[in-house]
Amino acid sequence: MKFKTTPYQSDLLKDTGRLSVFYQAIQEYDSDRDLAYDLGCGSGILSYFLADKFKEIISIEMDKKTYGCAKENLSDFENIQVINSDVRDYDFEKKADLIVCEMLDTALIDEEEIPVLNHAKEFLKENGRIIPQGIINAVELACLERDYVHWDEEVNYEILSDETIFSELDFLDDIEPEFKATLKLKATKDGLLNGLKITTYTKLNDNIIAGPMPMLNPPLLIPLEERQVKVNDFIQVELKYIMGNGIESIETRYL
Ligand SMILES: C[S@@+](CC[C@H](N)C(=O)[O-])C[C@H]1O[C@@H](n2cnc3c(N)ncnc32)[C@H](O)[C@@H]1O
């Protein structure tokens, strides 16, 4: 099937690793099949994967042009309704068996996964499921070449510690968008410490955990005040951000 897309949605479709983990998680879904919501449906690709599994699918997209593409792409499916709305303004009427919501970004900082799920989760049945199910965030000390927050795309940096998990989120839990953690890391080599590398692993379901991909949570590089470190130095950093409020909400300080 040929999909009509915007340039951004086209890049999302070209990331076949990203598509295949979502496809697999939807194939493995083994619970009730009356209603699914696809929140932030983009081109409609995940609704297309859901089409032969659910009696009814409601697909919501806030960007008007993208919504137009999804409506056209999914027009042959009588069980799919495509709606142009911000999910947070949509009046949900029915509870769903499944919510699919791919508004992911590294550590969920730059996209609205958590604010949107906090609004929509009320309309999930008691034993309902969410795909993806959650995320795992990990951090490493780094020497960066850029002094601003950026993603790991064609950049150089040196890693100065092992990777440490600093948070795990299950999307069925109540999640406060304001996040704060004390990161405790040990330098594994001498060098100039001036940044953190954040890596997010996506838990699609109980069986599938996906690492970073070009269009699925590429690692995020966050500058820190410069400091020389020696092997075995113990470093503590406070990391704060607001999920859904963008990379401008990131704050760091040494403790
Ligand atoms: C990362 S894209 C994923 C698109 C599609 N689900 C896919 O997997 O290819 C996220 C989509 O969510 C939409 N979106 C972001 N915030 C939204 C909101 N509050 N309400 C509705 N759509 C939203 C964006 O416009 C974008 O199309």
PDB file of C-alpha atoms and ligand atoms in Angstrom:
ATOM      1  CA  MET A   1       0.000   0.000   0.000  1.00  0.00           C
ATOM      2  CA  LYS A   2       1.331   3.474  -0.900  1.00  0.00           C
ATOM      3  CA  PHE A   3       1.035   6.097   1.857  1.00  0.00           C
ATOM      4  CA  LYS A   4       0.564   9.812   1.278  1.00  0.00           C
ATOM      5  CA  THR A   5       2.744  11.688   3.808  1.00  0.00           C
ATOM      6  CA  THR A   6       4.368  14.942   4.856  1.00  0.00           C
ATOM      7  CA  PRO A   7       8.234  14.974   4.713  1.00  0.00           C
ATOM      8  CA  TYR A   8       8.475  14.306   8.501  1.00  0.00           C
ATOM      9  CA  GLN A   9       5.986  11.422   8.362  1.00  0.00           C
ATOM     10  CA  SER A  10       7.884  10.048   5.360  1.00  0.00           C
ATOM     11  CA  ASP A  11      11.091   9.906   7.472  1.00  0.00           C
ATOM     12  CA  LEU A  12       9.112   8.073  10.177  1.00  0.00           C
ATOM     13  CA  LEU A  13       7.941   5.508   7.603  1.00  0.00           C
ATOM     14  CA  LYS A  14      11.466   5.005   6.230  1.00  0.00           C
ATOM     15  CA  ASP A  15      12.700   3.869   9.663  1.00  0.00           C
ATOM     16  CA  THR A  16      11.792   0.213   9.123  1.00  0.00           C
ATOM     17  CA  GLY A  17      13.272  -0.829  12.483  1.00  0.00           C
ATOM     18  CA  ARG A  18      10.819   1.509  14.231  1.00  0.00           C
ATOM     19  CA  LEU A  19       7.896   0.227  12.159  1.00  0.00           C
ATOM     20  CA  SER A  20       8.751  -3.421  12.718  1.00  0.00           C
ATOM     21  CA  VAL A  21       8.806  -3.210  16.536  1.00  0.00           C
ATOM     22  CA  PHE A  22       5.386  -1.516  16.534  1.00  0.00           C
ATOM     23  CA  TYR A  23       4.065  -4.039  13.982  1.00  0.00           C
ATOM     24  CA  GLN A  24       5.314  -6.939  16.097  1.00  0.00           C
ATOM     25  CA  ALA A  25       3.835  -5.517  19.328  1.00  0.00           C
ATOM     26  CA  ILE A  26       0.449  -5.054  17.607  1.00  0.00           C
ATOM     27  CA  GLN A  27       0.623  -8.617  16.206  1.00  0.00           C
ATOM     28  CA  GLU A  28       1.375  -9.955  19.709  1.00  0.00           C
ATOM     29  CA  TYR A  29      -1.566  -8.077  21.291  1.00  0.00           C
ATOM     30  CA  ASP A  30      -3.794 -10.869  22.622  1.00  0.00           C
ATOM     31  CA  SER A  31      -6.607  -9.201  24.589  1.00  0.00           C
ATOM     32  CA  ASP A  32     -10.079  -7.759  23.823  1.00  0.00           C
ATOM     33  CA  ARG A  33     -10.581  -6.200  20.393  1.00  0.00           C
ATOM     34  CA  ASP A  34     -13.590  -3.886  20.488  1.00  0.00           C
ATOM     35  CA  LEU A  35     -11.977  -0.432  20.370  1.00  0.00           C
ATOM     36  CA  ALA A  36      -8.435   0.926  19.934  1.00  0.00           C
ATOM     37  CA  TYR A  37      -7.292   4.553  20.005  1.00  0.00           C
ATOM     38  CA  ASP A  38      -4.293   5.559  17.861  1.00  0.00           C
ATOM     39  CA  LEU A  39      -3.171   8.852  19.420  1.00  0.00           C
ATOM     40  CA  GLY A  40      -1.005  11.067  17.211  1.00  0.00           C
ATOM     41  CA  CYS A  41      -1.745   8.779  14.269  1.00  0.00           C
ATOM     42  CA  GLY A  42       0.509  10.687  11.825  1.00  0.00           C
ATOM     43  CA  SER A  43       0.269   9.089   8.370  1.00  0.00           C
ATOM     44  CA  GLY A  44      -2.027   6.420   9.848  1.00  0.00           C
ATOM     45  CA  ILE A  45       0.493   3.590   9.635  1.00  0.00           C
ATOM     46  CA  LEU A  46      -0.163   2.170  13.125  1.00  0.00           C
ATOM     47  CA  SER A  47      -3.955   2.338  12.545  1.00  0.00           C
ATOM     48  CA  TYR A  48      -3.317   0.376   9.343  1.00  0.00           C
ATOM     49  CA  PHE A  49      -1.514  -2.292  11.428  1.00  0.00           C
ATOM     50  CA  LEU A  50      -4.506  -2.332  13.826  1.00  0.00           C
ATOM     51  CA  ALA A  51      -7.161  -2.443  11.087  1.00  0.00           C
ATOM     52  CA  ASP A  52      -7.790  -6.197  10.927  1.00  0.00           C
ATOM     53  CA  LYS A  53      -7.522  -6.680  14.695  1.00  0.00           C
ATOM     54  CA  PHE A  54     -10.183  -4.316  16.101  1.00  0.00           C
ATOM     55  CA  LYS A  55     -13.898  -3.787  15.453  1.00  0.00           C
ATOM     56  CA  GLU A  56     -13.361  -0.029  15.769  1.00  0.00           C
ATOM     57  CA  ILE A  57     -10.309   2.263  15.676  1.00  0.00           C
ATOM     58  CA  ILE A  58     -10.368   5.982  16.462  1.00  0.00           C
ATOM     59  CA  SER A  59      -7.247   7.721  15.128  1.00  0.00           C
ATOM     60  CA  ILE A  60      -6.511  11.260  16.335  1.00  0.00           C
ATOM     61  CA  GLU A  61      -4.002  13.671  14.773  1.00  0.00           C
ATOM     62  CA  MET A  62      -3.661  17.384  15.569  1.00  0.00           C
ATOM     63  CA  ASP A  63      -1.653  18.539  12.540  1.00  0.00           C
ATOM     64  CA  LYS A  64      -4.130  19.427   9.786  1.00  0.00           C
ATOM     65  CA  LYS A  65      -1.976  18.461   6.805  1.00  0.00           C
ATOM     66  CA  THR A  66      -0.928  15.174   8.409  1.00  0.00           C
ATOM     67  CA  TYR A  67      -4.558  14.460   9.326  1.00  0.00           C
ATOM     68  CA  GLY A  68      -5.485  14.974   5.639  1.00  0.00           C
ATOM     69  CA  CYS A  69      -2.910  12.338   4.628  1.00  0.00           C
ATOM     70  CA  ALA A  70      -4.133   9.851   7.267  1.00  0.00           C
ATOM     71  CA  LYS A  71      -7.767  10.352   6.259  1.00  0.00           C
ATOM     72  CA  GLU A  72      -6.912   9.591   2.640  1.00  0.00           C
ATOM     73  CA  ASN A  73      -4.579   6.682   3.487  1.00  0.00           C
ATOM     74  CA  LEU A  74      -7.197   5.007   5.695  1.00  0.00           C
ATOM     75  CA  SER A  75     -10.294   5.803   3.604  1.00  0.00           C
ATOM     76  CA  ASP A  76     -10.843   2.155   2.563  1.00  0.00           C
ATOM     77  CA  PHE A  77     -11.245   0.997   6.171  1.00  0.00           C
ATOM     78  CA  GLU A  78     -14.825   1.301   7.398  1.00  0.00           C
ATOM     79  CA  ASN A  79     -13.808   0.502  10.982  1.00  0.00           C
ATOM     80  CA  ILE A  80     -11.360   3.457  11.223  1.00  0.00           C
ATOM     81  CA  GLN A  81     -12.474   6.990  12.077  1.00  0.00           C
ATOM     82  CA  VAL A  82      -9.802   9.692  11.642  1.00  0.00           C
ATOM     83  CA  ILE A  83     -10.212  12.850  13.737  1.00  0.00           C
ATOM     84  CA  ASN A  84      -8.383  16.182  13.470  1.00  0.00           C
ATOM     85  CA  SER A  85      -7.882  17.318  17.070  1.00  0.00           C
ATOM     86  CA  ASP A  86      -5.368  17.788  19.839  1.00  0.00           C
ATOM     87  CA  VAL A  87      -5.901  14.642  21.942  1.00  0.00           C
ATOM     88  CA  ARG A  88      -6.144  16.840  25.053  1.00  0.00           C
ATOM     89  CA  ASP A  89      -9.156  18.676  23.547  1.00  0.00           C
ATOM     90  CA  TYR A  90     -10.928  15.560  22.300  1.00  0.00           C
ATOM     91  CA  ASP A  91     -14.113  14.503  24.119  1.00  0.00           C
ATOM     92  CA  PHE A  92     -13.592  10.781  24.543  1.00  0.00           C
ATOM     93  CA  GLU A  93     -16.928   8.968  24.777  1.00  0.00           C
ATOM     94  CA  LYS A  94     -15.968   5.295  25.033  1.00  0.00           C
ATOM     95  CA  LYS A  95     -13.382   3.273  26.902  1.00  0.00           C
ATOM     96  CA  ALA A  96     -10.877   1.391  24.744  1.00  0.00           C
ATOM     97  CA  ASP A  97      -9.187  -2.007  25.063  1.00  0.00           C
ATOM     98  CA  LEU A  98      -5.939  -0.613  23.660  1.00  0.00           C
ATOM     99  CA  ILE A  99      -4.281   2.789  23.337  1.00  0.00           C
ATOM    100  CA  VAL A 100      -1.442   3.072  20.826  1.00  0.00           C
ATOM    101  CA  CYS A 101       0.469   6.322  21.336  1.00  0.00           C
ATOM    102  CA  GLU A 102       3.740   6.982  19.519  1.00  0.00           C
ATOM    103  CA  MET A 103       4.586  10.513  20.625  1.00  0.00           C
ATOM    104  CA  LEU A 104       7.942   9.351  21.865  1.00  0.00           C
ATOM    105  CA  ASP A 105      11.081  11.347  22.212  1.00  0.00           C
ATOM    106  CA  THR A 106      14.235  10.642  24.203  1.00  0.00           C
ATOM    107  CA  ALA A 107      13.293  10.561  27.913  1.00  0.00           C
ATOM    108  CA  LEU A 108       9.847  11.843  26.756  1.00  0.00           C
ATOM    109  CA  ILE A 109      11.052  15.443  27.084  1.00  0.00           C
ATOM    110  CA  ASP A 110      10.322  16.923  23.672  1.00  0.00           C
ATOM    111  CA  GLU A 111       6.971  15.307  22.763  1.00  0.00           C
ATOM    112  CA  GLU A 112       3.655  15.064  24.536  1.00  0.00           C
ATOM    113  CA  GLU A 113       3.411  11.335  25.311  1.00  0.00           C
ATOM    114  CA  ILE A 114       2.880  11.843  29.055  1.00  0.00           C
ATOM    115  CA  PRO A 115       0.467  14.848  29.013  1.00  0.00           C
ATOM    116  CA  VAL A 116      -1.546  13.106  26.268  1.00  0.00           C
ATOM    117  CA  LEU A 117      -1.648   9.730  28.050  1.00  0.00           C
ATOM    118  CA  ASN A 118      -2.536  11.421  31.341  1.00  0.00           C
ATOM    119  CA  HIS A 119      -5.608  12.836  29.581  1.00  0.00           C
ATOM    120  CA  ALA A 120      -6.532   9.743  27.544  1.00  0.00           C
ATOM    121  CA  LYS A 121      -5.849   6.973  30.088  1.00  0.00           C
ATOM    122  CA  GLU A 122      -9.151   7.684  31.802  1.00  0.00           C
ATOM    123  CA  PHE A 123     -10.708   6.220  28.650  1.00  0.00           C
ATOM    124  CA  LEU A 124      -8.896   2.894  28.856  1.00  0.00           C
ATOM    125  CA  LYS A 125     -10.818  -0.126  30.193  1.00  0.00           C
ATOM    126  CA  GLU A 126      -9.731  -1.542  33.538  1.00  0.00           C
ATOM    127  CA  ASN A 127      -7.645  -4.309  31.958  1.00  0.00           C
ATOM    128  CA  GLY A 128      -6.741  -2.205  28.925  1.00  0.00           C
ATOM    129  CA  ARG A 129      -3.222  -2.021  27.514  1.00  0.00           C
ATOM    130  CA  ILE A 130      -0.968   0.674  26.093  1.00  0.00           C
ATOM    131  CA  ILE A 131       1.558   0.252  23.238  1.00  0.00           C
ATOM    132  CA  PRO A 132       4.310   1.131  23.907  1.00  0.00           C
ATOM    133  CA  GLN A 133       4.038  -0.028  27.502  1.00  0.00           C
ATOM    134  CA  GLY A 134       6.787   2.191  28.899  1.00  0.00           C
ATOM    135  CA  ILE A 135      10.391   3.313  28.694  1.00  0.00           C
ATOM    136  CA  ILE A 136      13.740   2.809  30.428  1.00  0.00           C
ATOM    137  CA  ASN A 137      16.158   5.766  30.643  1.00  0.00           C
ATOM    138  CA  ALA A 138      19.916   5.384  31.034  1.00  0.00           C
ATOM    139  CA  VAL A 139      22.776   7.877  31.336  1.00  0.00           C
ATOM    140  CA  GLU A 140      26.544   8.031  30.709  1.00  0.00           C
ATOM    141  CA  LEU A 141      29.141  10.725  31.410  1.00  0.00           C
ATOM    142  CA  ALA A 142      30.498  12.223  28.195  1.00  0.00           C
ATOM    143  CA  CYS A 143      32.904  14.677  26.622  1.00  0.00           C
ATOM    144  CA  LEU A 144      30.836  16.503  23.979  1.00  0.00           C
ATOM    145  CA  GLU A 145      31.965  18.681  21.079  1.00  0.00           C
ATOM    146  CA  ARG A 146      28.868  20.917  21.217  1.00  0.00           C
ATOM    147  CA  ASP A 147      27.800  23.137  24.128  1.00  0.00           C
ATOM    148  CA  TYR A 148      24.034  22.917  23.598  1.00  0.00           C
ATOM    149  CA  VAL A 149      21.439  20.142  23.922  1.00  0.00           C
ATOM    150  CA  HIS A 150      21.478  18.034  20.748  1.00  0.00           C
ATOM    151  CA  TRP A 151      20.606  14.591  19.466  1.00  0.00           C
ATOM    152  CA  ASP A 152      23.135  11.919  18.522  1.00  0.00           C
ATOM    153  CA  GLU A 153      23.045  12.576  14.775  1.00  0.00           C
ATOM    154  CA  GLU A 154      26.396  12.854  12.971  1.00  0.00           C
ATOM    155  CA  VAL A 155      28.242  14.147  16.053  1.00  0.00           C
ATOM    156  CA  ASN A 156      31.378  13.047  17.876  1.00  0.00           C
ATOM    157  CA  TYR A 157      31.728  12.549  21.609  1.00  0.00           C
ATOM    158  CA  GLU A 158      33.684  10.407  24.044  1.00  0.00           C
ATOM    159  CA  ILE A 159      32.024   8.268  26.730  1.00  0.00           C
ATOM    160  CA  LEU A 160      33.620   8.532  30.202  1.00  0.00           C
ATOM    161  CA  SER A 161      31.523   6.076  32.292  1.00  0.00           C
ATOM    162  CA  ASP A 162      29.435   2.923  32.183  1.00  0.00           C
ATOM    163  CA  GLU A 163      25.735   3.247  31.383  1.00  0.00           C
ATOM    164  CA  THR A 164      23.420   3.535  34.428  1.00  0.00           C
ATOM    165  CA  ILE A 165      19.625   3.256  34.404  1.00  0.00           C
ATOM    166  CA  PHE A 166      18.085   6.264  36.156  1.00  0.00           C
ATOM    167  CA  SER A 167      14.355   5.806  35.556  1.00  0.00           C
ATOM    168  CA  GLU A 168      11.790   3.290  34.355  1.00  0.00           C
ATOM    169  CA  LEU A 169       8.247   4.347  33.489  1.00  0.00           C
ATOM    170  CA  ASP A 170       5.206   2.117  33.022  1.00  0.00           C
ATOM    171  CA  PHE A 171       2.607   4.111  31.088  1.00  0.00           C
ATOM    172  CA  LEU A 172      -0.262   2.469  33.029  1.00  0.00           C
ATOM    173  CA  ASP A 173       1.023   4.183  36.206  1.00  0.00           C
ATOM    174  CA  ASP A 174       0.194   7.776  37.162  1.00  0.00           C
ATOM    175  CA  ILE A 175       3.160   9.795  35.880  1.00  0.00           C
ATOM    176  CA  GLU A 176       3.932  13.368  36.924  1.00  0.00           C
ATOM    177  CA  PRO A 177       5.434  15.306  33.968  1.00  0.00           C
ATOM    178  CA  GLU A 178       7.893  17.091  36.317  1.00  0.00           C
ATOM    179  CA  PHE A 179      10.935  14.818  36.560  1.00  0.00           C
ATOM    180  CA  LYS A 180      13.902  15.071  38.931  1.00  0.00           C
ATOM    181  CA  ALA A 181      16.675  12.529  39.587  1.00  0.00           C
ATOM    182  CA  THR A 182      20.082  12.385  41.217  1.00  0.00           C
ATOM    183  CA  LEU A 183      22.450  10.657  38.790  1.00  0.00           C
ATOM    184  CA  LYS A 184      25.316   8.761  40.443  1.00  0.00           C
ATOM    185  CA  LEU A 185      28.101   7.804  38.050  1.00  0.00           C
ATOM    186  CA  LYS A 186      31.729   6.674  38.294  1.00  0.00           C
ATOM    187  CA  ALA A 187      34.268   7.818  35.696  1.00  0.00           C
ATOM    188  CA  THR A 188      35.842   4.861  33.882  1.00  0.00           C
ATOM    189  CA  LYS A 189      38.621   6.967  32.317  1.00  0.00           C
ATOM    190  CA  ASP A 190      40.457  10.274  32.736  1.00  0.00           C
ATOM    191  CA  GLY A 191      39.141  13.135  30.620  1.00  0.00           C
ATOM    192  CA  LEU A 192      37.203  16.367  30.249  1.00  0.00           C
ATOM    193  CA  LEU A 193      33.658  15.880  31.511  1.00  0.00           C
ATOM    194  CA  ASN A 194      31.246  18.364  29.925  1.00  0.00           C
ATOM    195  CA  GLY A 195      28.067  16.423  29.222  1.00  0.00           C
ATOM    196  CA  LEU A 196      25.603  13.596  29.694  1.00  0.00           C
ATOM    197  CA  LYS A 197      24.390  11.094  27.128  1.00  0.00           C
ATOM    198  CA  ILE A 198      20.788   9.986  27.724  1.00  0.00           C
ATOM    199  CA  THR A 199      19.633   6.762  26.058  1.00  0.00           C
ATOM    200  CA  THR A 200      15.990   5.685  26.087  1.00  0.00           C
ATOM    201  CA  TYR A 201      14.916   2.077  25.565  1.00  0.00           C
ATOM    202  CA  THR A 202      11.283   1.616  24.487  1.00  0.00           C
ATOM    203  CA  LYS A 203       9.286  -1.221  26.066  1.00  0.00           C
ATOM    204  CA  LEU A 204       6.727  -2.071  23.383  1.00  0.00           C
ATOM    205  CA  ASN A 205       5.232  -4.941  25.434  1.00  0.00           C
ATOM    206  CA  ASP A 206       6.453  -7.588  27.913  1.00  0.00           C
ATOM    207  CA  ASN A 207       8.612  -9.212  25.198  1.00  0.00           C
ATOM    208  CA  ILE A 208       9.967  -6.377  23.055  1.00  0.00           C
ATOM    209  CA  ILE A 209      12.437  -3.708  24.173  1.00  0.00           C
ATOM    210  CA  ALA A 210      13.753  -1.499  21.363  1.00  0.00           C
ATOM    211  CA  GLY A 211      16.985   0.451  21.537  1.00  0.00           C
ATOM    212  CA  PRO A 212      17.397   3.870  19.919  1.00  0.00           C
ATOM    213  CA  MET A 213      16.723   4.129  16.178  1.00  0.00           C
ATOM    214  CA  PRO A 214      17.056   7.142  13.855  1.00  0.00           C
ATOM    215  CA  MET A 215      13.356   8.069  14.250  1.00  0.00           C
ATOM    216  CA  LEU A 216      12.734   6.424  17.641  1.00  0.00           C
ATOM    217  CA  ASN A 217      14.426   8.083  20.599  1.00  0.00           C
ATOM    218  CA  PRO A 218      17.917   8.837  19.212  1.00  0.00           C
ATOM    219  CA  PRO A 219      20.224   9.477  22.228  1.00  0.00           C
ATOM    220  CA  LEU A 220      20.205  12.995  23.666  1.00  0.00           C
ATOM    221  CA  LEU A 221      23.416  14.858  24.548  1.00  0.00           C
ATOM    222  CA  ILE A 222      23.137  17.430  27.339  1.00  0.00           C
ATOM    223  CA  PRO A 223      25.968  19.826  28.216  1.00  0.00           C
ATOM    224  CA  LEU A 224      27.312  20.114  31.769  1.00  0.00           C
ATOM    225  CA  GLU A 225      29.721  22.586  33.304  1.00  0.00           C
ATOM    226  CA  GLU A 226      33.283  21.502  32.363  1.00  0.00           C
ATOM    227  CA  ARG A 227      35.264  19.482  34.896  1.00  0.00           C
ATOM    228  CA  GLN A 228      38.387  17.282  34.622  1.00  0.00           C
ATOM    229  CA  VAL A 229      37.714  13.764  35.890  1.00  0.00           C
ATOM    230  CA  LYS A 230      39.992  10.884  36.759  1.00  0.00           C
ATOM    231  CA  VAL A 231      39.209   7.189  36.560  1.00  0.00           C
ATOM    232  CA  ASN A 232      37.064   6.066  39.553  1.00  0.00           C
ATOM    233  CA  ASP A 233      35.950   9.648  40.396  1.00  0.00           C
ATOM    234  CA  PHE A 234      32.385   9.563  41.720  1.00  0.00           C
ATOM    235  CA  ILE A 235      30.145  12.181  40.066  1.00  0.00           C
ATOM    236  CA  GLN A 236      26.660  13.207  41.211  1.00  0.00           C
ATOM    237  CA  VAL A 237      24.440  15.333  38.980  1.00  0.00           C
ATOM    238  CA  GLU A 238      20.886  16.529  39.524  1.00  0.00           C
ATOM    239  CA  LEU A 239      18.846  16.258  36.302  1.00  0.00           C
ATOM    240  CA  LYS A 240      15.456  17.979  35.995  1.00  0.00           C
ATOM    241  CA  TYR A 241      13.033  18.360  33.094  1.00  0.00           C
ATOM    242  CA  ILE A 242       9.331  18.533  32.354  1.00  0.00           C
ATOM    243  CA  MET A 243       8.038  15.794  30.073  1.00  0.00           C
ATOM    244  CA  GLY A 244       6.250  17.377  27.122  1.00  0.00           C
ATOM    245  CA  ASN A 245       7.734  20.860  27.737  1.00  0.00           C
ATOM    246  CA  GLY A 246      10.693  20.529  25.376  1.00  0.00           C
ATOM    247  CA  ILE A 247      14.466  20.443  25.753  1.00  0.00           C
ATOM    248  CA  GLU A 248      14.375  24.036  27.078  1.00  0.00           C
ATOM    249  CA  SER A 249      13.000  22.573  30.328  1.00  0.00           C
ATOM    250  CA  ILE A 250      16.212  20.587  31.010  1.00  0.00           C
ATOM    251  CA  GLU A 251      18.274  21.717  34.040  1.00  0.00           C
ATOM    252  CA  THR A 252      21.453  20.132  35.416  1.00  0.00           C
ATOM    253  CA  ARG A 253      23.778  20.850  38.336  1.00  0.00           C
ATOM    254  CA  TYR A 254      26.596  19.005  40.092  1.00  0.00           C
ATOM    255  CA  LEU A 255      25.810  17.918  43.655  1.00  0.00           C
TER     256      LEU A 255
HETATM  257  C1  LIG B   1       6.218  10.673  16.249  1.00  0.00           C
HETATM  258  S1  LIG B   1       4.783  11.044  15.294  1.00  0.00           S
HETATM  259  C2  LIG B   1       4.124   9.400  15.084  1.00  0.00           C
HETATM  260  C3  LIG B   1       3.162   9.267  13.942  1.00  0.00           C
HETATM  261  C4  LIG B   1       2.599   7.858  13.735  1.00  0.00           C
HETATM  262  N1  LIG B   1       1.862   7.393  14.896  1.00  0.00           N
HETATM  263  C5  LIG B   1       3.696   6.884  13.412  1.00  0.00           C
HETATM  264  O1  LIG B   1       4.021   6.056  14.270  1.00  0.00           O
HETATM  265  O2  LIG B   1       4.253   6.968  12.314  1.00  0.00           O
HETATM  266  C6  LIG B   1       3.721  11.799  16.485  1.00  0.00           C
HETATM  267  C7  LIG B   1       2.459  12.391  15.896  1.00  0.00           C
HETATM  268  O3  LIG B   1       1.658  12.862  16.978  1.00  0.00           O
HETATM  269  C8  LIG B   1       1.057  14.099  16.611  1.00  0.00           C
HETATM  270  N2  LIG B   1       0.755  14.799  17.868  1.00  0.00           N
HETATM  271  C9  LIG B   1       1.645  15.343  18.744  1.00  0.00           C
HETATM  272  N3  LIG B   1       1.010  15.873  19.804  1.00  0.00           N
HETATM  273  C10 LIG B   1      -0.321  15.648  19.602  1.00  0.00           C
HETATM  274  C11 LIG B   1      -1.491  15.950  20.345  1.00  0.00           C
HETATM  275  N4  LIG B   1      -1.412  16.605  21.513  1.00  0.00           N
HETATM  276  N5  LIG B   1      -2.687  15.576  19.845  1.00  0.00           N
HETATM  277  C12 LIG B   1      -2.782  14.934  18.642  1.00  0.00           C
HETATM  278  N6  LIG B   1      -1.704  14.626  17.889  1.00  0.00           N
HETATM  279  C13 LIG B   1      -0.485  14.968  18.358  1.00  0.00           C
HETATM  280  C14 LIG B   1       2.109  14.780  15.744  1.00  0.00           C
HETATM  281  O4  LIG B   1       1.518  15.761  14.901  1.00  0.00           O
HETATM  282  C15 LIG B   1       2.685  13.589  14.979  1.00  0.00           C
HETATM  283  O5  LIG B   1       1.998  13.373  13.767  1.00  0.00           O
END
